[in-house]
Amino acid sequence: PLLGRHRGPPISVRRSETLVTLTMATYKERMALKSKEEAEKARREKERREFKEAQELESLKRVFKRLDKNQDGKVDVDDLSAELTFLQMPFTRKEAQMILWEVDDDNDNAVDWEEFRTTFHRTRDDKTGCEPRKLFHVIEFLMHDKNHNGVIDVDEVLSILYVRYGKESVDAKMQDMFKDEDDKNIRFAKFMDIQRASAKEAMRNTPSIVPSVRGLSYSRDPSKVLDI
């Protein structure tokens, strides 16, 4: 070769530089692909969430319309008493009034659509157990009673309670309650019995403590939110 001729870097170096360039390009492509996949996943999750929320809202509207017997845009004591009688729950008029009073924010002796929707979402998302739940349990049961026959399927009950109390606590009580029964249709009274039993079982597994009034000492949190 001629003296002074620039030969450039050795072939091995050029190959290494090419490999680094390709690797960087591949990394960028992978990151771009990953970002695209994450964006698509977020989009699908948003669509599923919005679809679920829309379904829930329609179901809630259906229950409100069912309870509003005279179609005046409010659920009053006569409306609730009629539905509880249909569900074979022995309630006095005063007890039905108390159920509505707990969530009657404007104190007009009835629950309108905004109060109805607000109490459902507020109680559904409550983690403290402090929200009134009596009307909520009625609403929740009716949302699953799509045939308007006063019963819901046991699988629908399980889908509710597994999320709320955990599979282990619910299954233990379900086996006790249904070991001698073949009918898997659940009426409202049985629905509430299962909730109370599951709540107590869950508390037994994970007891919580709250301050009691006397002496500010601590005691076990009672299963106070399920009585109806």
XYZ file of N, CA and C in Angstrom:
684
model
N 0.827 -1.206 0.000
C 0.000 0.000 0.000
C 0.858 1.250 0.000
N 0.330 2.380 -0.497
C 1.071 3.615 -0.567
C 1.229 4.206 0.816
N 2.432 4.847 1.038
C 2.676 5.475 2.321
C 1.773 6.692 2.494
N 1.274 6.929 3.708
C 0.448 8.083 4.005
C -1.006 7.909 3.643
N -1.391 6.792 3.077
C -2.798 6.578 2.721
C -3.608 6.273 3.981
N -4.762 6.994 4.124
C -5.618 6.786 5.307
C -6.482 5.548 5.086
N -6.267 4.580 5.931
C -6.980 3.307 5.781
C -8.242 3.247 6.629
N -8.464 4.191 7.597
C -9.635 4.164 8.457
C -9.473 3.124 9.551
N -10.465 3.003 10.397
C -10.375 2.053 11.520
C -10.382 0.623 11.004
N -9.854 -0.265 11.785
C -9.847 -1.680 11.370
C -11.262 -2.202 11.169
N -11.360 -3.268 10.403
C -12.676 -3.864 10.109
C -13.391 -4.265 11.387
N -12.666 -4.796 12.358
C -13.283 -5.237 13.612
C -13.925 -4.070 14.348
N -13.262 -2.893 14.288
C -13.801 -1.715 14.953
C -15.056 -1.246 14.239
N -14.985 -1.237 12.883
C -16.157 -0.808 12.121
C -17.336 -1.732 12.375
N -17.071 -3.004 12.485
C -18.141 -3.954 12.776
C -18.744 -3.702 14.156
N -17.875 -3.389 15.142
C -18.365 -3.111 16.492
C -19.243 -1.865 16.503
N -18.793 -0.826 15.736
C -19.587 0.401 15.672
C -20.941 0.137 15.011
N -20.943 -0.665 13.993
C -22.200 -1.008 13.311
C -23.124 -1.773 14.242
N -22.543 -2.696 15.020
C -23.336 -3.490 15.963
C -23.956 -2.598 17.045
N -23.153 -1.625 17.535
C -23.658 -0.694 18.538
C -24.805 0.129 17.971
N -24.638 0.589 16.744
C -25.695 1.379 16.092
C -26.969 0.564 15.947
N -26.817 -0.676 15.490
C -27.983 -1.545 15.336
C -28.641 -1.841 16.678
N -27.797 -2.061 17.694
C -28.324 -2.343 19.029
C -29.128 -1.171 19.557
N -28.594 0.046 19.364
C -29.297 1.241 19.814
C -30.620 1.405 19.080
N -30.582 1.147 17.775
C -31.806 1.254 16.983
C -32.820 0.218 17.451
N -32.334 -0.999 17.711
C -33.227 -2.057 18.181
C -33.818 -1.698 19.537
N -33.002 -1.115 20.432
C -33.483 -0.713 21.752
C -34.571 0.351 21.636
N -34.322 1.325 20.766
C -35.310 2.383 20.567
C -36.616 1.818 19.998
N -36.465 0.867 19.094
C -37.659 0.240 18.518
C -38.430 -0.539 19.580
N -37.676 -1.245 20.434
C -38.323 -1.998 21.511
C -39.053 -1.064 22.467
N -38.406 0.047 22.818
C -39.029 0.996 23.727
C -40.268 1.639 23.102
N -40.165 1.936 21.805
C -41.318 2.514 21.105
C -42.461 1.523 21.058
N -42.122 0.252 20.815
C -43.141 -0.792 20.771
C -43.772 -0.989 22.146
N -42.926 -0.979 23.178
C -43.432 -1.130 24.535
C -44.365 0.017 24.901
N -43.958 1.242 24.530
C -44.793 2.410 24.808
C -46.136 2.305 24.084
N -46.084 1.828 22.863
C -47.317 1.658 22.080
C -48.213 0.608 22.711
N -47.632 -0.504 23.178
C -48.406 -1.566 23.819
C -49.040 -1.072 25.120
N -48.283 -0.295 25.902
C -48.812 0.240 27.155
C -49.959 1.210 26.896
N -49.806 2.026 25.846
C -50.878 2.960 25.497
C -52.140 2.215 25.073
N -51.961 1.140 24.312
C -53.103 0.333 23.871
C -53.766 -0.364 25.056
N -52.941 -0.862 25.987
C -53.478 -1.501 27.179
C -54.279 -0.508 28.015
N -53.755 0.707 28.175
C -54.456 1.743 28.932
C -55.775 2.117 28.248
N -55.757 2.154 26.910
C -56.978 2.479 26.169
C -58.043 1.417 26.375
N -57.630 0.134 26.314
C -58.588 -0.955 26.508
C -59.144 -0.961 27.919
N -58.266 -0.712 28.903
C -58.718 -0.666 30.297
C -59.702 0.479 30.517
N -59.446 1.611 29.891
C -60.357 2.746 29.997
C -61.709 2.413 29.381
N -61.687 1.754 28.225
C -62.939 1.364 27.573
C -63.725 0.384 28.422
N -63.024 -0.596 29.019
C -63.697 -1.564 29.890
C -64.289 -0.873 31.114
N -63.537 0.057 31.699
C -64.020 0.775 32.874
C -65.241 1.629 32.534
N -65.171 2.331 31.407
C -66.300 3.170 30.997
C -67.524 2.329 30.663
N -67.293 1.171 30.034
C -68.411 0.274 29.709
C -69.060 -0.254 30.982
N -68.223 -0.633 31.960
C -68.735 -1.137 33.229
C -69.508 -0.054 33.971
N -68.971 1.158 33.969
C -69.650 2.268 34.636
C -70.988 2.579 33.979
N -71.022 2.505 32.642
C -72.271 2.755 31.925
C -73.304 1.681 32.244
N -72.856 0.419 32.304
C -73.757 -0.678 32.665
C -74.300 -0.493 34.080
N -73.419 -0.115 34.991
C -73.821 0.083 36.378
C -74.832 1.216 36.494
N -74.599 2.297 35.754
C -75.515 3.433 35.797
C -76.892 3.051 35.272
N -76.929 2.294 34.183
C -78.212 1.848 33.632
C -78.935 0.934 34.615
N -78.189 0.073 35.268
C -78.777 -0.823 36.264
C -79.312 -0.025 37.448
N -78.580 0.996 37.845
C -79.009 1.840 38.957
C -80.293 2.597 38.597
N -80.368 3.094 37.373
C -81.577 3.782 36.913
C -82.767 2.825 36.902
N -82.512 1.595 36.497
C -83.586 0.597 36.455
C -84.132 0.328 37.862
N -83.241 0.237 38.844
C -83.670 -0.008 40.225
C -84.433 1.194 40.779
N -83.954 2.397 40.475
C -84.654 3.592 40.949
C -86.072 3.633 40.375
N -86.195 3.335 39.104
C -87.519 3.318 38.468
C -88.398 2.245 39.092
N -87.807 1.109 39.434
C -88.572 0.026 40.068
C -89.069 0.435 41.452
N -88.238 1.127 42.215
C -88.630 1.544 43.557
C -89.616 2.713 43.537
N -89.484 3.569 42.552
C -90.359 4.738 42.447
C -91.714 4.307 41.884
N -92.542 3.726 42.752
C -93.784 3.083 42.310
C -94.744 4.052 41.618
N -94.877 5.274 42.139
C -95.822 6.221 41.540
C -95.173 7.149 40.513
N -93.892 6.875 40.195
C -93.176 7.603 39.142
C -93.210 9.124 39.341
N -92.964 9.556 40.579
C -92.921 10.988 40.855
C -91.491 11.505 40.986
N -90.525 10.651 40.651
C -89.122 11.053 40.702
C -88.483 10.941 42.061
N -89.177 10.311 43.034
C -88.635 10.131 44.372
C -89.050 8.778 44.923
N -88.230 8.247 45.821
C -88.565 7.017 46.541
C -88.976 7.419 47.946
N -90.267 7.246 48.269
C -90.746 7.594 49.600
C -91.026 6.335 50.409
N -91.545 6.500 51.598
C -91.740 5.369 52.496
C -92.739 4.359 51.928
N -93.752 4.829 51.217
C -94.715 3.908 50.612
C -94.047 3.058 49.532
N -93.185 3.691 48.732
C -92.465 2.969 47.678
C -91.575 1.875 48.275
N -90.774 2.271 49.267
C -89.833 1.322 49.865
C -90.576 0.212 50.607
N -91.645 0.554 51.315
C -92.419 -0.451 52.051
C -93.009 -1.487 51.105
N -93.500 -1.027 49.961
C -94.070 -1.951 48.983
C -93.022 -2.924 48.456
N -91.823 -2.422 48.192
C -90.766 -3.286 47.674
C -90.277 -4.266 48.735
N -90.147 -3.821 49.974
C -89.715 -4.706 51.050
C -90.751 -5.798 51.313
N -92.013 -5.449 51.172
C -93.072 -6.461 51.305
C -92.949 -7.497 50.200
N -92.679 -7.035 48.976
C -92.482 -7.955 47.855
C -91.286 -8.873 48.097
N -90.243 -8.327 48.722
C -89.038 -9.111 49.003
C -89.188 -9.989 50.238
N -90.388 -9.975 50.819
C -90.716 -10.815 51.973
C -89.881 -10.455 53.203
N -89.666 -9.147 53.369
C -88.956 -8.654 54.543
C -89.957 -7.995 55.485
N -90.068 -8.461 56.725
C -91.053 -7.924 57.669
C -90.597 -6.595 58.276
N -90.943 -5.495 57.629
C -90.554 -4.179 58.093
C -91.774 -3.368 58.486
N -91.624 -2.600 59.546
C -92.674 -1.659 59.908
C -92.483 -0.377 59.091
N -93.503 0.443 59.060
C -93.408 1.707 58.339
C -92.318 2.596 58.943
N -92.214 2.582 60.269
C -91.206 3.396 60.927
C -89.800 2.949 60.550
N -89.595 1.636 60.445
C -88.280 1.121 60.051
C -87.945 1.522 58.622
N -88.937 1.485 57.728
C -88.712 1.916 56.346
C -88.378 3.400 56.297
N -89.039 4.185 57.138
C -88.743 5.616 57.209
C -87.303 5.862 57.654
N -86.826 5.062 58.601
C -85.459 5.217 59.094
C -84.436 4.890 58.011
N -84.741 3.891 57.191
C -83.828 3.530 56.103
C -83.658 4.711 55.152
N -84.746 5.375 54.816
C -84.685 6.533 53.924
C -84.060 7.740 54.624
N -84.396 7.941 55.900
C -83.884 9.086 56.641
C -82.355 9.121 56.656
N -81.731 7.954 56.719
C -80.274 7.884 56.788
C -79.594 8.523 55.585
N -80.261 8.527 54.428
C -79.632 9.033 53.199
C -80.400 10.201 52.587
N -81.390 10.713 53.326
C -82.213 11.817 52.832
C -81.509 13.138 53.145
N -80.629 13.572 52.257
C -79.777 14.731 52.532
C -80.563 16.031 52.666
N -81.636 16.194 51.910
C -82.390 17.448 51.987
C -83.582 17.358 52.946
N -83.720 16.220 53.611
C -84.727 16.045 54.668
C -86.159 16.343 54.182
N -86.496 15.797 52.987
C -87.849 15.982 52.465
C -88.673 14.692 52.551
N -88.196 13.745 53.369
C -88.891 12.469 53.604
C -88.963 11.592 52.359
N -88.027 11.781 51.456
C -87.948 10.949 50.255
C -86.526 11.033 49.713
N -86.196 10.096 48.822
C -84.864 10.066 48.218
C -85.014 10.270 46.714
N -84.480 11.382 46.210
C -84.560 11.628 44.770
C -83.398 10.945 44.057
N -83.356 11.118 42.730
C -82.352 10.404 41.939
C -80.936 10.767 42.349
N -80.647 12.045 42.577
C -79.293 12.449 42.932
C -78.875 11.858 44.275
N -79.765 11.872 45.239
C -79.469 11.268 46.543
C -79.297 9.762 46.412
N -80.119 9.162 45.583
C -80.077 7.727 45.349
C -78.737 7.313 44.753
N -78.333 8.028 43.703
C -77.065 7.717 43.037
C -75.883 8.009 43.954
N -75.957 9.119 44.670
C -74.855 9.504 45.561
C -74.652 8.485 46.674
N -75.747 8.066 47.298
C -75.591 7.118 48.412
C -75.070 5.773 47.927
N -75.452 5.363 46.718
C -74.931 4.095 46.194
C -73.425 4.171 45.995
N -72.953 5.183 45.287
C -71.522 5.291 45.001
C -70.715 5.553 46.271
N -71.249 6.377 47.157
C -70.535 6.690 48.397
C -70.387 5.451 49.267
N -71.440 4.656 49.353
C -71.381 3.449 50.186
C -70.553 2.362 49.521
N -70.691 2.236 48.206
C -69.906 1.232 47.476
C -68.415 1.457 47.666
N -67.980 2.708 47.667
C -66.554 3.027 47.757
C -66.069 3.213 49.192
N -66.965 3.097 50.158
C -66.601 3.311 51.557
C -65.765 2.148 52.094
N -64.629 2.460 52.675
C -63.749 1.446 53.264
C -63.783 1.467 54.789
N -64.506 2.428 55.356
C -64.503 2.588 56.805
C -65.658 1.870 57.488
N -66.727 1.590 56.744
C -67.914 1.001 57.339
C -68.797 2.017 58.028
N -68.522 3.307 57.810
C -69.281 4.355 58.484
C -70.515 4.805 57.711
N -70.552 4.544 56.424
C -71.704 4.977 55.620
C -72.927 4.097 55.924
N -74.126 4.688 55.962
C -75.345 3.885 56.131
C -75.500 2.910 54.964
N -75.809 1.651 55.270
C -75.811 0.623 54.232
C -77.156 -0.060 54.031
N -78.156 0.346 54.771
C -79.419 -0.377 54.695
C -80.062 -0.257 53.316
N -80.188 0.976 52.826
C -80.753 1.153 51.492
C -79.810 0.599 50.435
N -78.515 0.726 50.660
C -77.529 0.224 49.702
C -77.719 -1.269 49.444
N -77.962 -2.040 50.501
C -78.129 -3.481 50.326
C -79.386 -3.802 49.519
N -80.425 -3.027 49.722
C -81.645 -3.220 48.924
C -81.352 -2.936 47.456
N -80.679 -1.823 47.205
C -80.335 -1.448 45.827
C -79.472 -2.517 45.182
N -78.453 -2.952 45.896
C -77.517 -3.944 45.359
C -78.236 -5.237 44.989
N -79.134 -5.685 45.839
C -79.891 -6.902 45.552
C -80.763 -6.709 44.309
N -81.452 -5.595 44.230
C -82.352 -5.353 43.106
C -81.603 -5.176 41.789
N -80.384 -4.698 41.848
C -79.585 -4.556 40.628
C -79.312 -5.906 39.988
N -79.279 -6.955 40.803
C -79.041 -8.301 40.287
C -80.338 -9.073 40.044
N -81.452 -8.546 40.544
C -82.756 -9.185 40.320
C -83.363 -8.635 39.031
N -82.768 -9.010 37.922
C -83.171 -8.456 36.629
C -84.529 -8.983 36.168
N -84.937 -10.132 36.687
C -86.228 -10.712 36.294
C -87.399 -10.223 37.142
N -87.095 -9.401 38.127
C -88.137 -8.853 39.019
C -88.945 -9.956 39.712
N -88.267 -11.025 40.078
C -88.977 -12.118 40.752
C -88.571 -12.276 42.217
N -87.760 -11.352 42.715
C -87.405 -11.362 44.128
C -86.304 -12.328 44.512
N -85.616 -12.916 43.550
C -84.505 -13.819 43.842
C -83.341 -13.513 42.903
N -82.135 -13.843 43.352
C -80.958 -13.740 42.499
C -80.180 -15.048 42.592
N -79.372 -15.293 41.586
C -78.609 -16.532 41.517
C -77.451 -16.507 42.503
N -77.120 -17.675 43.034
C -76.050 -17.764 44.025
C -74.716 -17.293 43.457
N -74.484 -17.510 42.162
C -73.229 -17.059 41.553
C -73.126 -15.538 41.561
N -74.268 -14.860 41.415
C -74.264 -13.404 41.479
C -73.941 -12.923 42.890
N -74.447 -13.643 43.874
C -74.136 -13.313 45.264
C -72.636 -13.464 45.523
N -72.077 -14.559 45.029
C -70.650 -14.806 45.233
C -69.794 -13.729 44.577
N -70.183 -13.283 43.394
C -69.407 -12.254 42.699
C -69.359 -10.961 43.512
N -70.414 -10.683 44.261
C -70.447 -9.497 45.120
C -69.580 -9.701 46.354
N -69.780 -10.833 47.023
C -69.173 -11.029 48.340
C -67.701 -11.402 48.283
N -67.261 -12.069 47.215
C -65.837 -12.385 47.090
C -64.990 -11.108 47.121
N -65.459 -10.102 46.403
C -64.722 -8.832 46.362
C -64.743 -8.156 47.722
N -65.870 -8.243 48.410
C -66.060 -7.497 49.652
C -65.390 -8.155 50.852
N -65.485 -9.487 50.952
C -65.024 -10.154 52.175
C -63.927 -11.191 51.939
N -63.653 -11.516 50.688
C -62.648 -12.527 50.396
C -63.256 -13.898 50.198
N -62.674 -14.662 49.309
C -63.226 -15.962 48.916
C -63.291 -16.945 50.086
N -62.246 -16.963 50.898
C -62.173 -17.944 51.990
C -63.302 -17.734 53.001
N -63.504 -16.481 53.400
C -64.536 -16.178 54.400
C -65.926 -16.509 53.874
N -66.174 -16.173 52.608
C -67.506 -16.390 52.025
C -67.772 -17.875 51.826
N -66.805 -18.598 51.267
C -67.006 -20.024 50.987
C -67.299 -20.815 52.258
N -66.634 -20.445 53.343
C -66.848 -21.171 54.603
C -68.293 -21.051 55.053
N -68.870 -19.878 54.924
C -70.246 -19.670 55.367
C -71.259 -20.171 54.355
N -70.924 -20.092 53.077
C -71.836 -20.583 52.049
C -72.031 -22.082 52.186
N -70.969 -22.804 52.497
C -71.075 -24.252 52.663
C -71.974 -24.603 53.839
N -71.865 -23.841 54.928
C -72.724 -24.087 56.087
C -74.180 -23.821 55.765
N -74.450 -22.787 55.002
C -75.822 -22.375 54.739
C -76.517 -23.216 53.677
N -75.746 -23.850 52.809
C -76.356 -24.573 51.701
C -76.070 -26.080 51.722
N -75.525 -26.581 52.807
C -75.164 -27.997 52.819
C -76.383 -28.914 52.753
N -77.546 -28.425 53.193
C -78.759 -29.250 53.154
C -79.784 -28.718 52.157
N -79.366 -27.824 51.273
C -80.294 -27.217 50.336
C -79.819 -27.440 48.906
N -80.794 -27.654 48.029
C -80.497 -27.802 46.613
C -80.814 -26.528 45.833
N -81.733 -25.709 46.353
C -82.138 -24.486 45.673
C -81.039 -23.443 45.796
N -80.523 -22.988 44.672
C -79.448 -22.008 44.674
C -79.949 -20.605 44.350
N -81.260 -20.399 44.392
C -81.814 -19.061 44.241
C -81.867 -18.385 45.607
N -81.393 -17.151 45.670
C -81.236 -16.444 46.937
C -82.278 -15.340 47.057
N -83.065 -15.391 48.127
C -83.960 -14.291 48.431
C -83.233 -13.253 49.280
N -83.867 -12.097 49.446
C -83.195 -10.987 50.108
C -82.796 -11.331 51.548
N -83.659 -12.011 52.281
C -83.337 -12.374 53.661
C -82.087 -13.255 53.715
N -82.004 -14.220 52.814
C -80.817 -15.096 52.764
C -79.585 -14.302 52.336
N -79.766 -13.389 51.407
C -78.689 -12.516 50.952
C -78.076 -11.760 52.132
N -78.932 -11.234 53.011
C -78.447 -10.506 54.169
C -77.812 -11.444 55.193
N -78.363 -12.643 55.365
C -77.777 -13.620 56.288
C -76.348 -13.967 55.868
N -76.156 -14.169 54.573
C -74.826 -14.517 54.062
C -73.860 -13.358 54.275
N -74.333 -12.136 54.051
C -73.467 -10.969 54.256
C -73.023 -10.869 55.714
N -73.956 -11.023 56.642
C -73.608 -10.914 58.062
C -72.593 -11.988 58.461
N -72.868 -13.228 58.027
C -71.981 -14.337 58.385
C -70.600 -14.147 57.768
N -70.548 -13.703 56.506
C -69.266 -13.498 55.827
C -68.480 -12.366 56.477
N -69.195 -11.307 56.882
C -68.524 -10.177 57.531
C -67.901 -10.599 58.856
N -68.640 -11.379 59.626
C -68.110 -11.840 60.912
C -66.910 -12.756 60.716
N -66.974 -13.616 59.705
C -65.852 -14.504 59.425
C -64.628 -13.708 58.985
N -64.841 -12.701 58.159
C -63.731 -11.867 57.706
C -63.113 -11.103 58.868
N -63.959 -10.619 59.781
C -63.452 -9.912 60.957
C -62.668 -10.842 61.873
N -63.097 -12.094 61.947
C -62.391 -13.055 62.777
C -60.979 -13.300 62.231
N -60.860 -13.281 60.908
C -59.553 -13.515 60.290
C -58.659 -12.282 60.345
N -59.271 -11.098 60.209
C -58.500 -9.856 60.225
C -59.199 -8.850 61.118
N -59.129 -9.013 62.426
C -59.810 -8.091 63.335
C -59.221 -6.697 63.260
N -60.090 -5.712 63.316
C -59.643 -4.320 63.348
C -59.964 -3.745 64.714
N -59.372 -2.614 65.009
C -59.637 -1.990 66.297
C -60.093 -0.553 66.084
N -61.021 -0.126 66.903
C -61.493 1.255 66.871
C -61.563 1.747 68.305
N -61.376 3.045 68.524
C -61.454 3.551 69.898
C -62.883 3.505 70.402
N -63.083 2.986 71.607
C -64.399 3.025 72.219
C -64.548 4.341 72.968
N -65.770 4.696 73.299
C -66.012 5.988 73.925
C -65.477 6.018 75.356
N -65.778 4.982 76.121
C -65.393 4.990 77.536
C -63.881 4.828 77.681
N -63.252 5.837 78.218
C -61.831 5.763 78.513
C -60.937 5.779 77.290
N -61.501 5.961 76.105
C -60.735 5.966 74.870
C -59.885 4.707 74.722
N -60.358 3.597 75.278
C -59.657 2.337 75.086
C -60.040 1.778 73.735
N -59.404 0.684 73.328
C -59.654 0.115 72.011
C -60.425 -1.198 72.131
N -61.285 -1.420 71.158
C -62.073 -2.649 71.145
C -62.210 -3.131 69.717
N -62.668 -4.369 69.532
C -62.873 -4.898 68.182
C -64.010 -4.170 67.505
N -63.819 -3.888 66.232
C -64.849 -3.215 65.451
C -66.022 -4.167 65.248
N -67.246 -3.831 65.680
C -68.361 -4.736 65.544
C -68.842 -4.838 64.121
N -69.567 -5.917 63.832
C -70.146 -6.062 62.500
C -71.447 -5.265 62.465
N -71.266 -3.951 62.392
C -72.397 -3.066 62.613
C -73.029 -2.568 61.320
N -72.375 -2.802 60.198
C -72.821 -2.140 58.976
C -73.796 -2.974 58.177
N -74.084 -4.189 58.604
C -74.895 -5.064 57.779
C -76.287 -5.290 58.306
N -76.585 -4.845 59.516
C -77.920 -5.037 60.055
C -78.933 -4.238 59.269
N -80.038 -4.851 58.970
C -81.063 -4.160 58.201
C -82.435 -4.605 58.681
